Short mmCIF file of C-alpha atoms in Angstrom, two decimals:
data_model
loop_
_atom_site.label_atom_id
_atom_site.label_comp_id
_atom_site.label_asym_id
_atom_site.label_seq_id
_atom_site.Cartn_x
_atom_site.Cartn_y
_atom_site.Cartn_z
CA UNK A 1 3.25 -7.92 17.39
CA UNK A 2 0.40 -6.04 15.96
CA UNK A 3 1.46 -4.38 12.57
CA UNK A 4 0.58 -0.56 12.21
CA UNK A 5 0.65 1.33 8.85
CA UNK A 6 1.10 5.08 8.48
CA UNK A 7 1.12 7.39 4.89
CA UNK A 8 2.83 10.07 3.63
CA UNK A 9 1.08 12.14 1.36
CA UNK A 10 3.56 14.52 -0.64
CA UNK A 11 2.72 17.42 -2.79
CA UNK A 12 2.56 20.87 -3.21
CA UNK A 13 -0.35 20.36 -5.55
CA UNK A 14 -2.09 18.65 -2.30
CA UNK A 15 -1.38 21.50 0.13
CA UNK A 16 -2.40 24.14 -2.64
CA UNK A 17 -5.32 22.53 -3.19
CA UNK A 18 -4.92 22.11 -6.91
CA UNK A 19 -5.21 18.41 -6.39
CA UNK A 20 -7.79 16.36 -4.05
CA UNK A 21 -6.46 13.25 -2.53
CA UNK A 22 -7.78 10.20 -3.38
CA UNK A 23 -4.71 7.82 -2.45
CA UNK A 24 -4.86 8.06 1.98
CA UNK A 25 -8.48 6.67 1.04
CA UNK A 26 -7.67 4.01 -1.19
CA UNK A 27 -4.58 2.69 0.94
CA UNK A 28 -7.12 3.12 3.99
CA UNK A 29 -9.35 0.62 2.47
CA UNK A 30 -6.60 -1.44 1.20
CA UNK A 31 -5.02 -2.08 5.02
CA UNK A 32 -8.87 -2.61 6.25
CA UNK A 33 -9.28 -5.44 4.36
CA UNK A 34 -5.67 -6.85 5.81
CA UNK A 35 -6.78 -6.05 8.98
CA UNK A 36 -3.72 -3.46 9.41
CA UNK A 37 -4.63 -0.40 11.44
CA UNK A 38 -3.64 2.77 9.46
CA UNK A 39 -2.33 4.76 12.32
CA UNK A 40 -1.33 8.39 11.02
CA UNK A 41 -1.84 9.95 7.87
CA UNK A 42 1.31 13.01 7.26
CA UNK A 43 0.74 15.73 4.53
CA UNK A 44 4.19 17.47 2.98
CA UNK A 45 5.17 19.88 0.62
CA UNK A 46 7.88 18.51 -2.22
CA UNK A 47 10.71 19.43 0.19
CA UNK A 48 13.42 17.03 0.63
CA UNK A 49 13.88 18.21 4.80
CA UNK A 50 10.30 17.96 5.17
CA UNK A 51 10.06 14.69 3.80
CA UNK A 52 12.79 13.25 5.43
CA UNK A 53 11.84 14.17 9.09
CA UNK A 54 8.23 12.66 8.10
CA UNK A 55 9.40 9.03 7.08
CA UNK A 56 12.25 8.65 9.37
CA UNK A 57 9.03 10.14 12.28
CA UNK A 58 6.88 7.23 10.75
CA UNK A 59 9.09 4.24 10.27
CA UNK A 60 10.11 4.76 14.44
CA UNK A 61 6.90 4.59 15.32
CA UNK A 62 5.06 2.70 12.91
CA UNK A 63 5.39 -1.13 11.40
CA UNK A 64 4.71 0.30 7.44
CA UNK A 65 5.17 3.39 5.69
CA UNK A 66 3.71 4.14 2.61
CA UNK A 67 4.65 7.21 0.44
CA UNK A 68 2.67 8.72 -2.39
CA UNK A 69 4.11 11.22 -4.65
CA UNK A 70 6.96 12.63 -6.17
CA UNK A 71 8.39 9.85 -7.99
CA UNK A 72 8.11 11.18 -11.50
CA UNK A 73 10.59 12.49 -14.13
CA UNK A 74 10.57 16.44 -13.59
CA UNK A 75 12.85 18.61 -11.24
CA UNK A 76 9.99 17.95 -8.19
CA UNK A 77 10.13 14.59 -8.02
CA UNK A 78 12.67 14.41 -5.03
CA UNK A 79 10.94 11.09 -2.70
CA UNK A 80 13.39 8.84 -3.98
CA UNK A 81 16.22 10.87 -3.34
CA UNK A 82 14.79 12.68 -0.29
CA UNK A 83 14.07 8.63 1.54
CA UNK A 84 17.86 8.47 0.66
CA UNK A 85 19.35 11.10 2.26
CA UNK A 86 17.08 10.32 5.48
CA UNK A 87 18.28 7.46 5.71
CA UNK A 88 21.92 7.33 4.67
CA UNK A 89 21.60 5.16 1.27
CA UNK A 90 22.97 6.23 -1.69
CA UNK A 91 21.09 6.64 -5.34
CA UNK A 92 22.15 4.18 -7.85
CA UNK A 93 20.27 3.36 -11.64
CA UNK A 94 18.40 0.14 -11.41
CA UNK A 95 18.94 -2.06 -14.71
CA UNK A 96 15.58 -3.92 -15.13
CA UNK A 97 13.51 -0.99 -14.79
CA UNK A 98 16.10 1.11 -16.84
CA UNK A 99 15.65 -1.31 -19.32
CA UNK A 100 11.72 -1.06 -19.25
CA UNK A 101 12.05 2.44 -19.85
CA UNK A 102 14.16 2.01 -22.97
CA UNK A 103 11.47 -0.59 -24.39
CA UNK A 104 8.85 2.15 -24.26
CA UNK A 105 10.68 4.64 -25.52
CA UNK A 106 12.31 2.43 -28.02
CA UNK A 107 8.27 1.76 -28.76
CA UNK A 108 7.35 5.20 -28.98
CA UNK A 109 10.83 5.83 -31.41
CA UNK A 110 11.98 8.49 -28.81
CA UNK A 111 15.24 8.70 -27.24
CA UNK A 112 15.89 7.42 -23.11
CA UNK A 113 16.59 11.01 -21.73
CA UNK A 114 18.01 11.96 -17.96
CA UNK A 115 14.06 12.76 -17.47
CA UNK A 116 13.68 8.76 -17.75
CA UNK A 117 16.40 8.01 -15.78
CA UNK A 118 15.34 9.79 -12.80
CA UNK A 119 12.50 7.45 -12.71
CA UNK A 120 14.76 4.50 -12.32
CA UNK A 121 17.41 6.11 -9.88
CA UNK A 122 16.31 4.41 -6.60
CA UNK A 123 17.82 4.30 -2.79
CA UNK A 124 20.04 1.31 -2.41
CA UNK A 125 20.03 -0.97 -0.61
CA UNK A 126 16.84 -1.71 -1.26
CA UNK A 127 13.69 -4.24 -2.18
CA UNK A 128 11.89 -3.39 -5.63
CA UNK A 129 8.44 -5.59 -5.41
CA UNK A 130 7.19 -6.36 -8.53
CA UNK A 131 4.09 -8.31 -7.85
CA UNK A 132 2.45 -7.31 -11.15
CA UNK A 133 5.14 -7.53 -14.20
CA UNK A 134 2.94 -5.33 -16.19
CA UNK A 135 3.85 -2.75 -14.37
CA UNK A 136 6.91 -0.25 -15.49
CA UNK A 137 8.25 0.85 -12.05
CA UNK A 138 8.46 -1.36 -8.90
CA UNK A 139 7.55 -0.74 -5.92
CA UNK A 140 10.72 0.24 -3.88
CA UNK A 141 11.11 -1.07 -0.57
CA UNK A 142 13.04 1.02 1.60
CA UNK A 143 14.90 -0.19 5.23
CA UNK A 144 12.61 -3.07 4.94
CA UNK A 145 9.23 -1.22 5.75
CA UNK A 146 8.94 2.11 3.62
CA UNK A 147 6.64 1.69 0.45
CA UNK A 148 7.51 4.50 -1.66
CA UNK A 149 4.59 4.99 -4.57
CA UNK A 150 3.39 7.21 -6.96
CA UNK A 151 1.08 10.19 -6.86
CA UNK A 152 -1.21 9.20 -9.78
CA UNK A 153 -4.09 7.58 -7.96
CA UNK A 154 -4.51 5.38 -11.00
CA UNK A 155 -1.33 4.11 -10.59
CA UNK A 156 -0.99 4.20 -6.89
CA UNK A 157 -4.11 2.06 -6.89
CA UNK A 158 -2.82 -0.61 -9.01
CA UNK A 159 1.06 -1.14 -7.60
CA UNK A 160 -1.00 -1.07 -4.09
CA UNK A 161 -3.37 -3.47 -5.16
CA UNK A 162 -0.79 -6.01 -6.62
CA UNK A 163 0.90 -6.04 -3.05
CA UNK A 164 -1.74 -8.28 -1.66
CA UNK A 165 -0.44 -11.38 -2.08
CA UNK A 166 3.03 -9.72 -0.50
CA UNK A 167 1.26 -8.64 1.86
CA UNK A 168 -0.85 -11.33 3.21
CA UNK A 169 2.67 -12.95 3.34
CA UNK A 170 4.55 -10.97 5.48
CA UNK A 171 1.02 -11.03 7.58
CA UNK A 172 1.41 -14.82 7.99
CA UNK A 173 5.31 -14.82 8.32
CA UNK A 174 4.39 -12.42 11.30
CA UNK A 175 2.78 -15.60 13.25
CA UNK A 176 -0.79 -13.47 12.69
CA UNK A 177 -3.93 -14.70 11.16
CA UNK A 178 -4.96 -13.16 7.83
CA UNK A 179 -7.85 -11.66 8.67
CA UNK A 180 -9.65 -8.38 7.99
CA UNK A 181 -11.40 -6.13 9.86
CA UNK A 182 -15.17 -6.00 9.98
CA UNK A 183 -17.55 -3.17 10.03
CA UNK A 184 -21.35 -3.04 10.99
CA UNK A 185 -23.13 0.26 10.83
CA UNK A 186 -25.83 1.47 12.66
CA UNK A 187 -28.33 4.43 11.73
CA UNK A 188 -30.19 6.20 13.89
CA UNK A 189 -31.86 9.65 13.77
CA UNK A 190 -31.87 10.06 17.41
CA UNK A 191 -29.36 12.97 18.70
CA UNK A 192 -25.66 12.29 19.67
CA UNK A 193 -26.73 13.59 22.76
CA UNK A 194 -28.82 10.61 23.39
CA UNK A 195 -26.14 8.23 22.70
CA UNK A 196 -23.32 9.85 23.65
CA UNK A 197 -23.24 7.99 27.80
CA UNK A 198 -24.68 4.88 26.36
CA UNK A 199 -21.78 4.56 23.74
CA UNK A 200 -19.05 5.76 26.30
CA UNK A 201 -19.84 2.84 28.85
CA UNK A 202 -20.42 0.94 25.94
CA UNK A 203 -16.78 1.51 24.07
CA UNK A 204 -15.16 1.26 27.88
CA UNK A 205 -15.50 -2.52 28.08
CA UNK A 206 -13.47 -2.81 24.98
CA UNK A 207 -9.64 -2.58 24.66
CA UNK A 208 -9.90 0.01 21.18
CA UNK A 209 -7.16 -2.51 19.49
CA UNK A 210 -9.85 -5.29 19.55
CA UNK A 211 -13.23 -3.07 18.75
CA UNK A 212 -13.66 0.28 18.12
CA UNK A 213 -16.91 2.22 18.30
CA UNK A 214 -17.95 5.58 16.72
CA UNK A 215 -21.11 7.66 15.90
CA UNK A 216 -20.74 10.11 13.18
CA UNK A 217 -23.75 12.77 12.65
CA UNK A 218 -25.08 14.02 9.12
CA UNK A 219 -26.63 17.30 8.23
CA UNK A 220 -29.89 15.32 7.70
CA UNK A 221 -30.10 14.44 11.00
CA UNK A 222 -29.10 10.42 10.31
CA UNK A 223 -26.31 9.17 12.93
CA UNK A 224 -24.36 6.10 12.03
CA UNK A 225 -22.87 4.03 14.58
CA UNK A 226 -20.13 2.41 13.81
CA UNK A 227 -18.65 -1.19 15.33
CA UNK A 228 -15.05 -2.35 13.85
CA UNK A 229 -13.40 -4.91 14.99
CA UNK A 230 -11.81 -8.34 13.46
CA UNK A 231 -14.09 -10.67 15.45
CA UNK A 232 -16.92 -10.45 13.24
CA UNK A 233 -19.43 -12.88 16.09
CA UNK A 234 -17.99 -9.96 18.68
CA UNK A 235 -19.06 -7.28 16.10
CA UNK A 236 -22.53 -8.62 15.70
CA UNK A 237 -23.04 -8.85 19.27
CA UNK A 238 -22.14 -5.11 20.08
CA UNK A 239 -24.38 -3.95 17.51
CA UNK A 240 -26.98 -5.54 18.29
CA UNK A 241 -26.47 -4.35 22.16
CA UNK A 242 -26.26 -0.81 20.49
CA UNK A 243 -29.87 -2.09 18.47
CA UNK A 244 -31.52 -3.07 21.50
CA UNK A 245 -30.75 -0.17 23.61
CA UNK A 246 -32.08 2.11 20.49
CA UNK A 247 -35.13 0.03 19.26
CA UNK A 248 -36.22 2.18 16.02
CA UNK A 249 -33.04 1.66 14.57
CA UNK A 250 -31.50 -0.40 11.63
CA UNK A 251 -27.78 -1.75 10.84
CA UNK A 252 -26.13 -2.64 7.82
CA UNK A 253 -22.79 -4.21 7.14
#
């Protein structure tokens, strides 16, 4: 079974355009390197309907879901509690990380508030990875694919990035080969228009699951070709078709 990934992005701050997302790119790159194809990307506002109808959309159709957003200690942080009520769990205090929260404050000499708590109030039943213990919050793992992580990209990056090793194992318990995707790029400063038949015939001997191949113009004139696929010997040898056919032209990986 080939694994699929999809995201949802949730903030008002997003849709406003107070805040630029970083996090869809990061977990793009992160699942590129697995060699899981990041399907859809959703963006909602901090609305518990909204975000409900997205994840329970995403986890039907999709092998992982991965949340960013609204997992923090003021009134609209609603994810955990929104993934709940989409999917019939209830909310219920998690010790350890309750107990992480009372060693920093205890740190800082201030007093565990409900503001804390709210960060430790998680959907049950559920899976709390904690890959890196240096870490305050888990990651929670919701009806056994939804990966529900924070907005701050800082922090998004680094509970993402201590998944790997989780990650390459439920990759290999899958009866799949851990192995990334490759990309080759090709610039040109010919037209689309010239390429656009060659690249057609070109993509229409592929199944797009096994390579995928796109041209993407800049203002500057520049084209870049693009050739992904896992197969990096396969890779090579459609680019350098794509080289051939447009002889001024140079690749990189």
């Amino acid at each position: 079974m080939t694994i699929t990934a999809a995201c949802c992005l949730i903030g008002d701050e997003i849709l406003s355009g107070k805040t630029r997302d970083l996090n869809s790119y990061c977990l793009a790159n992160f699942l590129f390197d697995l060699g899981i194809s990041l399907k859809r990307i959703d963006v909602v506002a901090d609305d518990d309907e909204a975000i409900g109808e997205s994840v329970r959309r995403l986890a039907k159709d999709h092998t992982l879901v991965f949340t960013s957003g609204g997992i923090g200690p003021t009134h609209d942080d609603i994810t955990y509690a929104a993934v709940a009520k989409a999917f019939d769990l209830s909310l219920e205090i998690d010790n350890e990380t309750k107990q992480r929260l009372t060693d920093v404050a205890t740190k800082r000499q201030k007093a565990l508030t409900d503001a804390h708590l709210r960060m430790a109030l998680f959907p049950y039943p559920a899976v709390l990875v904690r890959e890196d213990p240096s870490l305050l919050i888990p990651v929670v793992v919701v009806v056994g694919q939804i990966y529900i992580l924070p907005g701050i990209p800082q922090l998004f990056q680094r509970l993402l990035y201590s998944l790997k090793p989780y990650f390459a194992r439920l990759i290999i318990s899958q009866g799949q080969s851990l192995k990334g995707f490759v990309r080759r790029e090709i610039i040109t400063y010919q037209p689309e228009t010239q390429l656009a038949a060659y690249l057609t015939g070109l993509q229409a001997e592929y199944p797009k699951d096994q390579l995928l191949i796109g041209s993407y113009p800049e203002l500057n004139g520049k084209v870049v070709v693009s050739v992904v696929g896992k197969d990096k010997v396969e890779v090579d040898r459609v680019a350098d078709r794509v080289e051939l056919e447009f002889k001024e032209i140079k690749s990189h990986l």
